[in-house]
Amino acid sequence: MTTLLTLAVLVLVAIAIWQMTKIFELSQLRTDNSEVANDKDNKNNGYLMFAFLVFIYGITIFSFAKYGKVLLPEAASEHGSDYDLLMLISMVIIFIVQIITQALLHYFAFKYRGEKGKRALFYADNNRLEFIWTIIPVIVLAGLILYGLYTWTNITDINDDDDPLVIELYAQQFNWTARYAGADNTLGSANVRMIDIDRANVLGLDESDPYAGDDVIVKELHLPVGRKVNFKMRSQDVLHSAYMPHFRAQMNCVPGMITEFSFTPVYTTEEMRQNPDVVEKVQRTNKIRAEKSAETGEVIDPWEFDYVLLCNKICGKSHYNMQMKIIVESEEDYNKWMASQQTFKSTMMASAQ
Ligand SMILES: [Cu+2]
């Protein structure tokens, strides 16, 4: 309601200003009543073009300075640096082109402003000029696209020769479940039709499949550092998207099919917590939390950095909170953690009793 009233007030104020300007204009005694722009008007508009140019450059610099720090820290996966380099090259090219073309656009708008007695030159076409401004973007774009395709092919190369750790990511409104393939590193077959909540078969595993028995179902993702992981994604209900921003990884989870993505984590959670960008972000966030806490009297725990798996498709009302913690640790710690988990078979036996 308050928002509606605020909006109504804003609209009314805008109308009032508009009407007042009209009255002001009418009350001015003007010798020149012509609606046609004169040299002075054109010159003023030409200067305004420069002012606008300064404004867009200014806001770009301001955004970089103020919001540059909210960008993601260094990539925590092997392919992440290739991905970041591709992004950097694209952005540098876009920025160079944009800075030059915007300056030219605004300068020419000023230079060729209307002047009394000045007539526009009739200029039909120039094949050479057209050739140049066609061929340059063609070469640059073809280069970018080919380089992008090459990078993407490398990233999505899911190769069993690397002996990847196989993990299923199961998406449903509004949470994630992970399933490790167990000692045989092969996931047992599963289908939504076999879901049996009463018997704790939450992912619909086929109990008669020998590969399913040693699968491990968890709510927290642990990954050994330096080992390639092959994620196989499923969705129970609608489109979701498994997004692991720190690893520069994202793949849609589509009901009725299995999608895949592989990456190798290169920094453990502990190592990433030492990263200067992460340290700074944690300090910044905790400062805001402390201020809020002091303001409201509510106790807010300080935040500690963790890798996350997020959903990146708007899948429903609690989409914003669909996430799972990821812990990257040494092989030794990972093995220790894995040994403490229960297999699918043992949980089913426990629920049968
Ligand atoms: Cu989702």
Short mmCIF file of C-alpha atoms and ligand atoms in Angstrom, two decimals:
data_model
loop_
_atom_site.label_atom_id
_atom_site.label_comp_id
_atom_site.label_asym_id
_atom_site.label_seq_id
_atom_site.Cartn_x
_atom_site.Cartn_y
_atom_site.Cartn_z
CA MET A 1 0.00 0.00 0.00
CA THR A 2 2.80 2.39 0.96
CA THR A 3 4.51 1.62 -2.36
CA LEU A 4 1.32 2.43 -4.24
CA LEU A 5 0.92 5.74 -2.42
CA THR A 6 4.57 6.63 -3.01
CA LEU A 7 4.18 5.87 -6.71
CA ALA A 8 0.99 7.97 -6.89
CA VAL A 9 2.78 10.89 -5.19
CA LEU A 10 5.70 10.60 -7.60
CA VAL A 11 3.40 10.60 -10.65
CA LEU A 12 1.49 13.61 -9.32
CA VAL A 13 4.72 15.51 -8.61
CA ALA A 14 5.92 14.76 -12.15
CA ILE A 15 2.65 16.05 -13.62
CA ALA A 16 2.87 19.19 -11.46
CA ILE A 17 6.44 19.90 -12.64
CA TRP A 18 5.39 19.38 -16.26
CA GLN A 19 2.45 21.79 -15.92
CA MET A 20 4.62 24.36 -14.16
CA THR A 21 7.19 24.25 -16.95
CA LYS A 22 4.42 24.87 -19.45
CA ILE A 23 3.16 27.88 -17.50
CA PHE A 24 6.72 29.17 -17.20
CA GLU A 25 7.24 28.82 -20.94
CA LEU A 26 4.00 30.61 -21.74
CA SER A 27 4.81 33.45 -19.37
CA GLN A 28 8.15 34.15 -21.05
CA LEU A 29 8.12 37.07 -23.40
CA ARG A 30 9.82 35.77 -26.45
CA THR A 31 10.69 37.72 -29.51
CA ASP A 32 11.34 34.57 -31.48
CA ASN A 33 8.20 32.47 -31.39
CA SER A 34 9.35 30.03 -34.01
CA GLU A 35 9.20 26.31 -33.25
CA VAL A 36 12.17 25.72 -35.55
CA ALA A 37 15.49 25.27 -33.81
CA ASN A 38 17.93 28.13 -34.39
CA ASP A 39 21.73 28.05 -34.36
CA LYS A 40 21.84 28.67 -30.62
CA ASP A 41 19.50 25.74 -29.87
CA ASN A 42 21.53 23.46 -32.10
CA LYS A 43 24.76 24.51 -30.44
CA ASN A 44 23.30 23.88 -26.99
CA ASN A 45 22.15 20.44 -28.05
CA GLY A 46 25.60 19.77 -29.45
CA TYR A 47 27.15 20.59 -26.06
CA LEU A 48 24.54 18.42 -24.35
CA MET A 49 25.78 15.54 -26.51
CA PHE A 50 29.24 16.02 -25.01
CA ALA A 51 27.76 16.21 -21.54
CA PHE A 52 26.01 12.89 -22.16
CA LEU A 53 29.27 11.36 -23.37
CA VAL A 54 31.01 12.45 -20.18
CA PHE A 55 28.07 11.01 -18.22
CA ILE A 56 28.28 7.53 -19.78
CA TYR A 57 32.06 7.36 -19.38
CA GLY A 58 31.71 8.64 -15.82
CA ILE A 59 29.08 6.10 -14.86
CA THR A 60 31.19 3.29 -16.37
CA ILE A 61 34.26 4.28 -14.34
CA PHE A 62 32.12 4.74 -11.23
CA SER A 63 30.54 1.28 -11.65
CA PHE A 64 33.92 -0.37 -12.03
CA ALA A 65 35.35 1.41 -9.00
CA LYS A 66 32.34 0.88 -6.77
CA TYR A 67 31.02 -2.52 -7.83
CA GLY A 68 34.13 -4.22 -9.24
CA LYS A 69 34.69 -5.85 -5.86
CA VAL A 70 31.39 -7.75 -5.93
CA LEU A 71 32.61 -9.83 -8.87
CA LEU A 72 33.53 -13.45 -8.25
CA PRO A 73 36.98 -14.23 -6.84
CA GLU A 74 39.59 -16.26 -8.74
CA ALA A 75 38.20 -19.46 -10.27
CA ALA A 76 38.48 -22.56 -8.09
CA SER A 77 38.42 -25.08 -10.92
CA GLU A 78 40.93 -26.16 -13.53
CA HIS A 79 38.97 -24.91 -16.54
CA GLY A 80 37.91 -21.72 -14.71
CA SER A 81 40.93 -19.70 -15.82
CA ASP A 82 40.21 -20.46 -19.53
CA TYR A 83 36.66 -19.35 -19.01
CA ASP A 84 37.71 -16.14 -17.24
CA LEU A 85 40.25 -15.37 -19.97
CA LEU A 86 37.56 -15.73 -22.64
CA MET A 87 35.33 -13.38 -20.66
CA LEU A 88 38.17 -10.88 -20.20
CA ILE A 89 39.09 -10.83 -23.91
CA SER A 90 35.43 -10.35 -24.91
CA MET A 91 34.98 -7.53 -22.41
CA VAL A 92 38.20 -5.74 -23.43
CA ILE A 93 37.19 -5.82 -27.11
CA ILE A 94 33.67 -4.60 -26.31
CA PHE A 95 35.06 -1.79 -24.17
CA ILE A 96 37.59 -0.57 -26.70
CA VAL A 97 34.98 -0.53 -29.48
CA GLN A 98 32.39 1.11 -27.26
CA ILE A 99 34.74 3.87 -26.04
CA ILE A 100 35.81 4.78 -29.58
CA THR A 101 32.41 4.55 -31.30
CA GLN A 102 30.58 6.48 -28.56
CA ALA A 103 33.15 9.28 -28.73
CA LEU A 104 32.85 9.45 -32.54
CA LEU A 105 29.05 9.31 -32.45
CA HIS A 106 28.75 12.21 -30.03
CA TYR A 107 31.51 14.23 -31.66
CA PHE A 108 29.91 14.01 -35.11
CA ALA A 109 26.51 14.88 -33.69
CA PHE A 110 28.16 18.09 -32.43
CA LYS A 111 30.29 18.75 -35.50
CA TYR A 112 27.45 18.45 -37.99
CA ARG A 113 24.81 20.22 -35.94
CA GLY A 114 22.30 22.34 -37.84
CA GLU A 115 23.52 25.79 -38.89
CA LYS A 116 21.80 28.40 -40.92
CA GLY A 117 22.75 28.05 -44.57
CA LYS A 118 24.51 24.73 -44.08
CA ARG A 119 23.18 21.90 -46.22
CA ALA A 120 23.70 18.20 -45.83
CA LEU A 121 25.93 16.55 -48.40
CA PHE A 122 24.21 14.00 -50.60
CA TYR A 123 26.42 10.95 -50.40
CA ALA A 124 25.01 7.76 -51.92
CA ASP A 125 27.48 5.06 -50.90
CA ASN A 126 31.11 4.03 -50.73
CA ASN A 127 31.84 0.38 -51.38
CA ARG A 128 35.28 0.50 -49.87
CA LEU A 129 34.00 1.98 -46.61
CA GLU A 130 31.19 -0.57 -46.43
CA PHE A 131 33.67 -3.36 -47.04
CA ILE A 132 35.89 -2.15 -44.19
CA TRP A 133 33.13 -1.84 -41.64
CA THR A 134 31.74 -5.23 -42.57
CA ILE A 135 34.97 -7.19 -42.70
CA ILE A 136 36.41 -5.95 -39.38
CA PRO A 137 33.42 -7.12 -37.26
CA VAL A 138 33.30 -10.37 -39.27
CA ILE A 139 36.94 -11.17 -38.44
CA VAL A 140 36.65 -10.14 -34.78
CA LEU A 141 33.37 -11.99 -34.21
CA ALA A 142 34.51 -15.12 -36.07
CA GLY A 143 37.68 -15.13 -33.94
CA LEU A 144 35.70 -14.73 -30.72
CA ILE A 145 33.18 -17.41 -31.66
CA LEU A 146 35.83 -19.93 -32.76
CA TYR A 147 37.87 -19.30 -29.62
CA GLY A 148 34.69 -19.62 -27.54
CA LEU A 149 33.71 -22.89 -29.19
CA TYR A 150 37.21 -24.26 -28.70
CA THR A 151 37.13 -23.35 -24.99
CA TRP A 152 33.62 -24.76 -24.56
CA THR A 153 34.55 -28.03 -26.26
CA ASN A 154 37.52 -28.39 -23.90
CA ILE A 155 35.41 -27.60 -20.84
CA THR A 156 32.62 -30.02 -21.75
CA ASP A 157 34.98 -32.85 -22.63
CA ILE A 158 33.69 -35.54 -20.30
CA ASN A 159 36.35 -38.15 -20.55
CA ASP A 160 36.33 -41.43 -18.66
CA ASP A 161 40.10 -41.75 -19.15
CA ASP A 162 40.50 -39.11 -16.42
CA ASP A 163 38.78 -41.52 -14.02
CA PRO A 164 36.35 -38.91 -12.71
CA LEU A 165 34.46 -39.25 -9.47
CA VAL A 166 30.80 -39.78 -10.43
CA ILE A 167 28.21 -37.80 -8.47
CA GLU A 168 24.56 -37.26 -9.18
CA LEU A 169 22.95 -33.90 -8.42
CA TYR A 170 19.25 -34.28 -7.91
CA ALA A 171 17.12 -31.13 -8.12
CA GLN A 172 13.62 -30.70 -6.80
CA GLN A 173 11.52 -27.79 -5.59
CA PHE A 174 13.33 -26.48 -3.54
CA ASN A 175 16.41 -28.40 -2.55
CA TRP A 176 19.37 -30.38 -3.80
CA THR A 177 20.40 -33.92 -3.01
CA ALA A 178 23.71 -35.46 -4.02
CA ARG A 179 24.34 -39.15 -4.69
CA TYR A 180 27.84 -40.59 -4.78
CA ALA A 181 28.37 -43.63 -6.96
CA GLY A 182 30.10 -45.54 -4.14
CA ALA A 183 32.98 -47.99 -4.30
CA ASP A 184 32.14 -49.17 -7.85
CA ASN A 185 31.96 -45.49 -9.03
CA THR A 186 28.83 -46.40 -11.01
CA LEU A 187 25.47 -44.90 -10.16
CA GLY A 188 22.61 -47.36 -9.77
CA SER A 189 19.72 -46.70 -12.15
CA ALA A 190 16.91 -44.55 -10.83
CA ASN A 191 13.53 -43.27 -11.87
CA VAL A 192 11.05 -40.87 -10.29
CA ARG A 193 8.38 -43.60 -10.49
CA MET A 194 10.35 -45.67 -7.98
CA ILE A 195 10.44 -42.95 -5.33
CA ASP A 196 9.19 -44.35 -2.06
CA ILE A 197 9.27 -41.73 0.66
CA ASP A 198 7.99 -44.12 3.36
CA ARG A 199 10.97 -46.38 2.79
CA ALA A 200 13.48 -43.52 2.49
CA ASN A 201 14.01 -44.14 -1.21
CA VAL A 202 13.87 -40.42 -1.90
CA LEU A 203 15.66 -40.49 -5.26
CA GLY A 204 13.79 -43.45 -6.75
CA LEU A 205 16.73 -45.85 -6.91
CA ASP A 206 16.20 -49.26 -8.42
CA GLU A 207 16.68 -51.58 -5.41
CA SER A 208 17.30 -54.57 -7.66
CA ASP A 209 20.20 -52.85 -9.44
CA PRO A 210 23.50 -54.17 -7.98
CA TYR A 211 25.16 -50.79 -8.68
CA ALA A 212 22.64 -48.98 -6.44
CA GLY A 213 23.49 -50.72 -3.15
CA ASP A 214 26.71 -48.83 -2.43
CA ASP A 215 25.43 -45.42 -3.57
CA VAL A 216 25.63 -42.75 -0.91
CA ILE A 217 22.91 -40.11 -0.63
CA VAL A 218 23.85 -36.86 1.13
CA LYS A 219 22.74 -33.29 1.69
CA GLU A 220 26.21 -31.74 1.70
CA LEU A 221 28.62 -32.02 -1.19
CA HIS A 222 32.21 -33.02 -0.36
CA LEU A 223 34.81 -33.02 -3.14
CA PRO A 224 38.44 -34.14 -3.00
CA VAL A 225 40.77 -31.43 -4.32
CA GLY A 226 42.55 -32.15 -7.61
CA ARG A 227 40.26 -35.00 -8.70
CA LYS A 228 37.97 -34.57 -11.69
CA VAL A 229 34.28 -34.81 -10.80
CA ASN A 230 31.63 -35.84 -13.28
CA PHE A 231 28.24 -34.51 -12.26
CA LYS A 232 25.13 -36.16 -13.65
CA MET A 233 22.09 -33.98 -13.11
CA ARG A 234 18.45 -35.00 -12.77
CA SER A 235 15.34 -33.02 -11.92
CA GLN A 236 12.18 -34.29 -10.30
CA ASP A 237 9.72 -31.59 -11.25
CA VAL A 238 10.60 -28.50 -13.28
CA LEU A 239 13.66 -27.01 -14.99
CA HIS A 240 16.40 -26.20 -12.50
CA SER A 241 19.98 -25.21 -13.13
CA ALA A 242 22.95 -26.41 -11.14
CA TYR A 243 25.14 -23.33 -10.73
CA MET A 244 28.50 -23.47 -8.95
CA PRO A 245 29.78 -19.93 -9.51
CA HIS A 246 33.21 -20.34 -7.86
CA PHE A 247 33.96 -23.25 -10.19
CA ARG A 248 32.54 -21.42 -13.24
CA ALA A 249 30.12 -24.28 -13.79
CA GLN A 250 26.47 -24.32 -14.73
CA MET A 251 24.20 -26.91 -16.32
CA ASN A 252 20.44 -27.16 -16.63
CA CYS A 253 18.64 -29.97 -14.81
CA VAL A 254 15.83 -31.19 -17.04
CA PRO A 255 13.03 -33.52 -15.96
CA GLY A 256 13.21 -36.81 -17.87
CA MET A 257 16.85 -36.62 -18.88
CA ILE A 258 20.36 -36.68 -17.45
CA THR A 259 22.65 -33.74 -18.17
CA GLU A 260 26.36 -33.67 -17.36
CA PHE A 261 29.15 -31.32 -16.39
CA SER A 262 32.69 -32.07 -15.24
CA PHE A 263 35.32 -30.04 -13.47
CA THR A 264 38.37 -30.42 -11.29
CA PRO A 265 38.46 -28.35 -8.07
CA VAL A 266 41.90 -26.83 -7.52
CA TYR A 267 41.55 -25.04 -4.18
CA THR A 268 40.21 -26.50 -0.96
CA THR A 269 37.63 -24.52 1.00
CA GLU A 270 40.36 -23.66 3.54
CA GLU A 271 42.67 -22.36 0.78
CA MET A 272 39.88 -20.31 -0.77
CA ARG A 273 39.16 -18.70 2.60
CA GLN A 274 42.72 -17.30 2.47
CA ASN A 275 42.19 -15.71 -0.96
CA PRO A 276 42.55 -11.90 -0.53
CA ASP A 277 39.29 -11.20 -2.43
CA VAL A 278 37.40 -13.70 -0.30
CA VAL A 279 38.93 -12.35 2.93
CA GLU A 280 37.85 -8.85 1.94
CA LYS A 281 34.34 -9.98 1.02
CA VAL A 282 33.94 -11.79 4.34
CA GLN A 283 35.07 -8.68 6.22
CA ARG A 284 32.68 -6.49 4.24
CA THR A 285 29.74 -8.80 4.78
CA ASN A 286 30.39 -9.23 8.48
CA LYS A 287 30.66 -5.47 8.91
CA ILE A 288 27.16 -5.11 7.43
CA ARG A 289 25.92 -7.93 9.65
CA ALA A 290 27.41 -6.35 12.76
CA GLU A 291 25.84 -2.97 11.91
CA LYS A 292 22.45 -4.57 11.33
CA SER A 293 22.79 -6.52 14.53
CA ALA A 294 23.58 -3.35 16.48
CA GLU A 295 20.64 -1.58 14.85
CA THR A 296 17.96 -4.20 15.41
CA GLY A 297 19.34 -5.96 18.46
CA GLU A 298 18.95 -9.26 16.62
CA VAL A 299 21.90 -11.63 16.94
CA ILE A 300 23.37 -12.40 13.52
CA ASP A 301 26.23 -14.88 13.33
CA PRO A 302 29.32 -13.81 11.40
CA TRP A 303 29.48 -15.33 7.95
CA GLU A 304 32.19 -17.71 6.86
CA PHE A 305 32.99 -18.37 3.22
CA ASP A 306 31.84 -21.66 1.69
CA TYR A 307 31.47 -22.83 -1.85
CA VAL A 308 27.83 -23.20 -2.88
CA LEU A 309 25.66 -24.96 -5.37
CA LEU A 310 22.79 -22.70 -6.32
CA CYS A 311 19.74 -23.05 -8.53
CA ASN A 312 19.94 -20.64 -11.43
CA LYS A 313 16.52 -21.12 -12.99
CA ILE A 314 13.54 -19.37 -11.45
CA CYS A 315 11.77 -22.58 -10.48
CA GLY A 316 9.18 -21.35 -7.98
CA LYS A 317 8.60 -19.29 -4.87
CA SER A 318 11.50 -20.64 -2.80
CA HIS A 319 13.94 -20.73 -5.70
CA TYR A 320 16.09 -18.06 -4.06
CA ASN A 321 16.95 -20.39 -1.22
CA MET A 322 17.60 -23.56 -3.22
CA GLN A 323 21.23 -24.22 -2.38
CA MET A 324 23.67 -26.78 -1.07
CA LYS A 325 27.01 -26.31 0.67
CA ILE A 326 30.10 -27.61 -1.12
CA ILE A 327 33.23 -28.54 0.81
CA VAL A 328 36.46 -29.09 -1.09
CA GLU A 329 39.02 -30.90 1.06
CA SER A 330 42.10 -33.07 0.87
CA GLU A 331 41.71 -36.60 -0.47
CA GLU A 332 42.39 -37.89 3.04
CA ASP A 333 39.66 -35.80 4.68
CA TYR A 334 37.29 -36.70 1.88
CA ASN A 335 37.89 -40.42 2.39
CA LYS A 336 37.37 -40.02 6.11
CA TRP A 337 34.07 -38.22 5.54
CA MET A 338 32.94 -40.78 2.97
CA ALA A 339 33.71 -43.65 5.36
CA SER A 340 31.33 -42.11 7.90
CA GLN A 341 28.41 -42.05 5.44
CA GLN A 342 25.77 -44.72 5.09
CA THR A 343 25.17 -46.53 1.82
CA PHE A 344 21.76 -46.73 0.19
CA LYS A 345 21.53 -50.42 1.03
CA SER A 346 22.19 -49.92 4.74
CA THR A 347 19.66 -47.07 5.03
CA MET A 348 17.03 -49.22 3.27
CA MET A 349 17.72 -52.11 5.60
CA ALA A 350 17.47 -49.80 8.60
CA SER A 351 14.12 -48.42 7.39
CA ALA A 352 12.81 -51.96 6.72
CA GLN A 353 13.22 -52.93 10.36
CU CU B 1 15.42 -24.67 -8.79
#
